[in-house]
Amino acid sequence: MKVPKIVTDDNTIAAISTPPGIGGIAVIRISGKGSLKIAECIFKGKSSPLSVETHRVLYGRIIEPQTEEEIDEVLLTVMHAPKTYTGEDTVEISCHGGMVPAQRILEVCLKTGARTAERGEFTKRAFLNGRLDLTQAEAVLDIVAAKTKEGLHSALYQLDGFLSKKIKRLKDSLVSLQAEIELSLDFSDEDITFPKAKELAKKIRYTLNIIGKLIKEGKRASIIREGLSATIIGKPNVGKSSLFNALLLEERAIVTPIPGTTRDVIEGWINVNGFPLKLYDTCGFQDSENIVEAIGIEKTKEAVENTSFVLFVVDGSIPLETEDKRIFNSIKENPLIIVINKIDLPKRVQISDITNGVSFPSCKVSAKELTGIEKLNKEILKLIGASDIKIDRAVPTRTRHIVLLSKVEESLLNALNGIEEKRTPELIAFDVKEAAGSLGEIIGEVTPKEVLDKIFEEFCIGK
Amino acid sequence: MSISTEFFDCIVVGAGHAGCEAVLAAARMGVHTLLITIKLDKIGHMSCNPSVGGLAKSHLVFEVDALGGEIGFNTDKTGTQFRMLNTSKGAAVWSLRAQVDRIAYREEIRKTIEKESNFIVKEEIVEKVLVEKKKVFGIATAEGMEYRAKAVILATGTFLNGLIHIGLDHFPAGRIDEPPATGLSKILSKLGFVLGRLKTGTSARVSGKSIDFSELKAQFGDEHPEHFSIKTENFNPEQSPCYLTSTNEKTHKIILKNLDRSPLFRGIIKGKGPKYCPSIEDKVVRFRERKSHPVFLEPDGRKTDIFYLNGLSTSLPEDVQQELLRTIKGLENVKIVRPGYGIEYDFVYPSQLFPTLETKNIDGLYLAGQINGTSGYEEAAAQGIMTGINAVLKIRGEQPFVLLRNEAYIGVLIDDLITKEITEPYRMFTSLAEFRLLLRQDNADTRLLKYGYRFGLVEKKQLERIEKRDNEVKNRIETLKKTIVAPEDINEILKKKNSSEISEARPLFQILKRPEIAIDNIEKITGNIETEVAKRVEIYAKYDGYIQKQEQEVRRMKELENTSLPLEIDYTKLRGLSKEATEKLNEIKPLTLGQASRISGVRPSDISLLMIHLKRLKGSGLHI
């Protein structure tokens, strides 16, 4: 097994270089001393990025280095300094279009030691390394300046409202934690009751809990922007695969069979008015009537649980059957759209037979004739409440936030571990400070003054 | 007009803890130095509590000592009690604190200074700093004398426009029985310096005969006391106890009843006092729920009967002070020898200084100590020795001496002063040092002795001794890493120490990393190691992993630290900087990108911009 080499050099940067949204391909660019090493860690192909000559294109797969899980099929270009855009060692990875493969590749780059590039940073480096001339440099200034203006409220500005409030609270709790530990270090000669290790651990656990939730929420929030997913469900022969293909056909997206236990499910990416949507087709269920009977429902449930919503497909040309009802009942608690397929044939279905008067969004299509697909897209947008959300360019930043929050989590776990092993408090303080530092990268630095102020505010100091 | 003129290389104004170190460093480095003080017999006077060191401050003392300063050595000679604080925590925050004989301290430091051949002392009041074309060339005194020099160090403490408050009475003074320096403030303003005003305070001194010690808890020094200085040998001080008592509700009632006679609460005192050292009236008002505050009775010295009441700093009127003191256990019949008082004084905003503590405005003029907004003898001493060294280097035309934040608390102190806003008297805390785990008492000599030696302030034999010790530490660590112990050889020891037993052989160093295992515990395997070496080996084991992480942080910082910013940059002309960053950068004029990045309000994107502008400046020769 390839063990990920953590590149400690803080100066290797990575970002998705293609605009957000759906394109045929997406490009992830890595620049800096560690870029080749990172490529080596996450790439599996016939040749290795470290051993090839400069300006070569390699074919292979990007894997999650720890689990060896495959992320995408890619073309990887190796370019050695100085003849690159930035003037540094650079690796460009072209993967399939759609934000999710690109996001996941970026994530493994960050995990193996790169950090997210700030806006304009590739260009800035190009300039600093003498790859751009003075007039071009002016343009760079504008880019960075633009960031400064909006950056007045720093990255906070880029955060969602609900996230920003929580992160602020989180910062406060970290400052308090730090203050409590520092109190016992800098003011041990004062007449104060110092927090016990147990209480400290409890507080760290409480903060960890919030961070864990935040990471989860952050991930969910990023899914909304970076890609929702839907499962196509229905009994055999209602035209699920045709619908799947019809949706994909329009966008010419890529279909990848998922290996392993989920081999019965096929996924693909489509673009719904600029929103990436991952589509799962449970067509594998059609293999045998018996499987549907025995494990079909189980599998359906599982697929449904992992996606944002369900496209429930019925055959419009025949009346509903018990099987339709059974499937419907198992999924009706989820957000769903009833897709009445085969409207090219005479209509004989009666939806109210299963809905019992409750209203569900529905849409009539003919997958075969490709009619009604646009209307279905609209229904999808309405369902996910995204008909008026614009895709925001700060996508990588969001990944950055989640990565940073994970760092906070890691440092706090270290601190907790330290308390359990009875390490001395200045070492616990180190970990907590590190956690605060990672958080500081999101919403602005936590200064020692802030920590001391907290102490003076809450404790009677000074003999 | 001056009566007469004399010539020197360097002049130090003020003979407190900053002035003493400055004059000693300068004279010992071989330049002809003049020390001017308002009162000759107050050289090295401790005007507040009679103690040196304590949390984070002791780190400064160790560092000044390693550079060849005197505060540590002088404290070792005159200390009456030595205690290591924070010993239940890790080595980075251990701090030595000493009670000191106030009079003996003064006598000793004066003796040390007078032994120096390159120097002269005068008792006069400085009224003027002589400047021509933004360059200092001497001083003039109230007595009409004029002294010329290439460098002038001002270490005037609270004497700048000092105003003492006792109750609603107030009068100009430097310390309680000494005149203030009023002319100097005006001169500094005129020279273009921006001055602010701070407040500090001190508590009453009482007669020991009037204290009833029978009921009070005594606090003794350590059984095996440690000392500050590498110069100290055969350390075996005679130690005397301090005593502990506390205020009570009766005391607080008296304070609350008399708040209308407190200059602090009447708003008469305008200067900002230290949050970490509030007056008793402040504590009682802010923390009303507390029924009691501790009071430490600290002896002023061996040959005096006077006690200092630590914890009772106040500016209430004397009659109130007496009334409230008499409610405290042990002080029922106490007699005040001298009341506590609050003092307001001018300081120069230290953002007007270079990291050498030379002023940006006037060439050759250095400021050290309380004049820069700091509090504490240790903080003053640290600045004193740095100005002394730098003034001489400047006179000789050599490279300045600046310590970085990862090298010393002194580096943190000075960088904070010149970079951050001073809103209250600045004192050192370990939490202000981001590389705290690297900056310890035990390695102050390892970190700084080489500099002291380079400047001729430390003897070669000291350096050799420390280098030998450090080599031994290194070798021992290597050996421990290579020594693989089998479970049967170590498990018995582990069991005894309540540490989990091992099932397979592993390096002894790994075992020593465990918090519950001390190096003595494994002596059977390591053999006898000299205490000074063993202590350090153990610290490296406990901090293993953390030290490496900190060193990584240091490397990251260095990149910015090594990029210098030209002083003449007009930040208002740089496109794209945030408004706040522009204002702060223009005000502080940082010398490096590192310093710029530590200014509050300057963001990473501003630093990016500065990098681009710098590159452009270099590449094109254009002015920005």
mmCIF file with all atom_site columns, N, CA, C and O in Angstrom, chain B residues 32-51:
data_model
loop_
_atom_site.group_PDB
_atom_site.id
_atom_site.type_symbol
_atom_site.label_atom_id
_atom_site.label_alt_id
_atom_site.label_comp_id
_atom_site.label_asym_id
_atom_site.label_entity_id
_atom_site.label_seq_id
_atom_site.pdbx_PDB_ins_code
_atom_site.Cartn_x
_atom_site.Cartn_y
_atom_site.Cartn_z
_atom_site.occupancy
_atom_site.B_iso_or_equiv
_atom_site.pdbx_formal_charge
_atom_site.auth_seq_id
_atom_site.auth_comp_id
_atom_site.auth_asym_id
_atom_site.auth_atom_id
_atom_site.pdbx_PDB_model_num
ATOM 1  N N  . HIS B 1 32 ? 33.512 55.196 26.178 1.00 0.00 ? 32 HIS B N  1
ATOM 2  C CA . HIS B 1 32 ? 33.536 56.153 27.274 1.00 0.00 ? 32 HIS B CA 1
ATOM 3  C C  . HIS B 1 32 ? 32.100 56.607 27.552 1.00 0.00 ? 32 HIS B C  1
ATOM 4  O O  . HIS B 1 32 ? 31.463 57.221 26.710 1.00 0.00 ? 32 HIS B O  1
ATOM 5  N N  . THR B 1 33 ? 31.597 56.280 28.751 1.00 0.00 ? 33 THR B N  1
ATOM 6  C CA . THR B 1 33 ? 30.173 56.432 29.015 1.00 0.00 ? 33 THR B CA 1
ATOM 7  C C  . THR B 1 33 ? 29.902 57.322 30.224 1.00 0.00 ? 33 THR B C  1
ATOM 8  O O  . THR B 1 33 ? 30.620 57.259 31.228 1.00 0.00 ? 33 THR B O  1
ATOM 9  N N  . LEU B 1 34 ? 28.845 58.110 30.096 1.00 0.00 ? 34 LEU B N  1
ATOM 10 C CA . LEU B 1 34 ? 28.405 58.948 31.215 1.00 0.00 ? 34 LEU B CA 1
ATOM 11 C C  . LEU B 1 34 ? 27.036 58.474 31.691 1.00 0.00 ? 34 LEU B C  1
ATOM 12 O O  . LEU B 1 34 ? 26.138 58.235 30.895 1.00 0.00 ? 34 LEU B O  1
ATOM 13 N N  . LEU B 1 35 ? 26.891 58.322 33.001 1.00 0.00 ? 35 LEU B N  1
ATOM 14 C CA . LEU B 1 35 ? 25.589 57.979 33.581 1.00 0.00 ? 35 LEU B CA 1
ATOM 15 C C  . LEU B 1 35 ? 25.098 59.188 34.357 1.00 0.00 ? 35 LEU B C  1
ATOM 16 O O  . LEU B 1 35 ? 25.787 59.693 35.238 1.00 0.00 ? 35 LEU B O  1
ATOM 17 N N  . ILE B 1 36 ? 23.886 59.631 34.003 1.00 0.00 ? 36 ILE B N  1
ATOM 18 C CA . ILE B 1 36 ? 23.315 60.761 34.730 1.00 0.00 ? 36 ILE B CA 1
ATOM 19 C C  . ILE B 1 36 ? 22.083 60.313 35.490 1.00 0.00 ? 36 ILE B C  1
ATOM 20 O O  . ILE B 1 36 ? 21.194 59.663 34.921 1.00 0.00 ? 36 ILE B O  1
ATOM 21 N N  . THR B 1 37 ? 22.038 60.608 36.765 1.00 0.00 ? 37 THR B N  1
ATOM 22 C CA . THR B 1 37 ? 20.882 60.208 37.556 1.00 0.00 ? 37 THR B CA 1
ATOM 23 C C  . THR B 1 37 ? 20.413 61.375 38.414 1.00 0.00 ? 37 THR B C  1
ATOM 24 O O  . THR B 1 37 ? 21.207 62.235 38.792 1.00 0.00 ? 37 THR B O  1
ATOM 25 N N  . ILE B 1 38 ? 19.137 61.393 38.708 1.00 0.00 ? 38 ILE B N  1
ATOM 26 C CA . ILE B 1 38 ? 18.581 62.461 39.526 1.00 0.00 ? 38 ILE B CA 1
ATOM 27 C C  . ILE B 1 38 ? 19.065 62.327 40.966 1.00 0.00 ? 38 ILE B C  1
ATOM 28 O O  . ILE B 1 38 ? 19.274 63.282 41.668 1.00 0.00 ? 38 ILE B O  1
ATOM 29 N N  . LYS B 1 39 ? 19.215 61.059 41.421 1.00 0.00 ? 39 LYS B N  1
ATOM 30 C CA . LYS B 1 39 ? 19.662 60.853 42.798 1.00 0.00 ? 39 LYS B CA 1
ATOM 31 C C  . LYS B 1 39 ? 20.675 59.720 42.846 1.00 0.00 ? 39 LYS B C  1
ATOM 32 O O  . LYS B 1 39 ? 20.359 58.575 42.568 1.00 0.00 ? 39 LYS B O  1
ATOM 33 N N  . LEU B 1 40 ? 21.856 60.056 43.200 1.00 0.00 ? 40 LEU B N  1
ATOM 34 C CA . LEU B 1 40 ? 22.984 59.140 43.166 1.00 0.00 ? 40 LEU B CA 1
ATOM 35 C C  . LEU B 1 40 ? 22.768 57.893 44.015 1.00 0.00 ? 40 LEU B C  1
ATOM 36 O O  . LEU B 1 40 ? 23.082 56.780 43.598 1.00 0.00 ? 40 LEU B O  1
ATOM 37 N N  . ASP B 1 41 ? 22.205 58.078 45.213 1.00 0.00 ? 41 ASP B N  1
ATOM 38 C CA . ASP B 1 41 ? 22.093 56.894 46.081 1.00 0.00 ? 41 ASP B CA 1
ATOM 39 C C  . ASP B 1 41 ? 20.860 56.053 45.754 1.00 0.00 ? 41 ASP B C  1
ATOM 40 O O  . ASP B 1 41 ? 20.489 55.156 46.484 1.00 0.00 ? 41 ASP B O  1
ATOM 41 N N  . LYS B 1 42 ? 20.214 56.355 44.632 1.00 0.00 ? 42 LYS B N  1
ATOM 42 C CA . LYS B 1 42 ? 19.087 55.516 44.228 1.00 0.00 ? 42 LYS B CA 1
ATOM 43 C C  . LYS B 1 42 ? 19.429 54.682 42.989 1.00 0.00 ? 42 LYS B C  1
ATOM 44 O O  . LYS B 1 42 ? 18.548 54.176 42.302 1.00 0.00 ? 42 LYS B O  1
ATOM 45 N N  . ILE B 1 43 ? 20.702 54.532 42.692 1.00 0.00 ? 43 ILE B N  1
ATOM 46 C CA . ILE B 1 43 ? 21.096 53.696 41.555 1.00 0.00 ? 43 ILE B CA 1
ATOM 47 C C  . ILE B 1 43 ? 20.609 52.271 41.795 1.00 0.00 ? 43 ILE B C  1
ATOM 48 O O  . ILE B 1 43 ? 20.820 51.697 42.865 1.00 0.00 ? 43 ILE B O  1
ATOM 49 N N  . GLY B 1 44 ? 19.895 51.710 40.819 1.00 0.00 ? 44 GLY B N  1
ATOM 50 C CA . GLY B 1 44 ? 19.408 50.326 40.933 1.00 0.00 ? 44 GLY B CA 1
ATOM 51 C C  . GLY B 1 44 ? 18.316 50.181 41.980 1.00 0.00 ? 44 GLY B C  1
ATOM 52 O O  . GLY B 1 44 ? 18.116 49.107 42.542 1.00 0.00 ? 44 GLY B O  1
ATOM 53 N N  . HIS B 1 45 ? 17.568 51.237 42.227 1.00 0.00 ? 45 HIS B N  1
ATOM 54 C CA . HIS B 1 45 ? 16.514 51.186 43.240 1.00 0.00 ? 45 HIS B CA 1
ATOM 55 C C  . HIS B 1 45 ? 15.304 50.399 42.729 1.00 0.00 ? 45 HIS B C  1
ATOM 56 O O  . HIS B 1 45 ? 14.904 50.508 41.573 1.00 0.00 ? 45 HIS B O  1
ATOM 57 N N  . MET B 1 46 ? 14.722 49.596 43.643 1.00 0.00 ? 46 MET B N  1
ATOM 58 C CA . MET B 1 46 ? 13.499 48.883 43.298 1.00 0.00 ? 46 MET B CA 1
ATOM 59 C C  . MET B 1 46 ? 12.361 49.689 43.882 1.00 0.00 ? 46 MET B C  1
ATOM 60 O O  . MET B 1 46 ? 12.117 49.652 45.076 1.00 0.00 ? 46 MET B O  1
ATOM 61 N N  . SER B 1 47 ? 11.662 50.416 43.030 1.00 0.00 ? 47 SER B N  1
ATOM 62 C CA . SER B 1 47 ? 10.677 51.357 43.568 1.00 0.00 ? 47 SER B CA 1
ATOM 63 C C  . SER B 1 47 ? 9.337  50.703 43.842 1.00 0.00 ? 47 SER B C  1
ATOM 64 O O  . SER B 1 47 ? 8.476  51.300 44.456 1.00 0.00 ? 47 SER B O  1
ATOM 65 N N  . CYS B 1 48 ? 9.174  49.470 43.385 1.00 0.00 ? 48 CYS B N  1
ATOM 66 C CA . CYS B 1 48 ? 7.911  48.792 43.687 1.00 0.00 ? 48 CYS B CA 1
ATOM 67 C C  . CYS B 1 48 ? 8.221  47.617 44.617 1.00 0.00 ? 48 CYS B C  1
ATOM 68 O O  . CYS B 1 48 ? 8.887  47.805 45.611 1.00 0.00 ? 48 CYS B O  1
ATOM 69 N N  . ASN B 1 49 ? 7.768  46.410 44.282 1.00 0.00 ? 49 ASN B N  1
ATOM 70 C CA . ASN B 1 49 ? 7.998  45.333 45.254 1.00 0.00 ? 49 ASN B CA 1
ATOM 71 C C  . ASN B 1 49 ? 9.435  44.833 45.220 1.00 0.00 ? 49 ASN B C  1
ATOM 72 O O  . ASN B 1 49 ? 10.095 44.885 44.188 1.00 0.00 ? 49 ASN B O  1
ATOM 73 N N  . PRO B 1 50 ? 9.923  44.353 46.378 1.00 0.00 ? 50 PRO B N  1
ATOM 74 C CA . PRO B 1 50 ? 11.317 43.929 46.451 1.00 0.00 ? 50 PRO B CA 1
ATOM 75 C C  . PRO B 1 50 ? 11.508 42.512 45.936 1.00 0.00 ? 50 PRO B C  1
ATOM 76 O O  . PRO B 1 50 ? 11.885 41.614 46.678 1.00 0.00 ? 50 PRO B O  1
ATOM 77 N N  . SER B 1 51 ? 11.204 42.306 44.664 1.00 0.00 ? 51 SER B N  1
ATOM 78 C CA . SER B 1 51 ? 11.409 40.958 44.127 1.00 0.00 ? 51 SER B CA 1
ATOM 79 C C  . SER B 1 51 ? 11.780 41.024 42.660 1.00 0.00 ? 51 SER B C  1
ATOM 80 O O  . SER B 1 51 ? 11.436 41.972 41.954 1.00 0.00 ? 51 SER B O  1
#
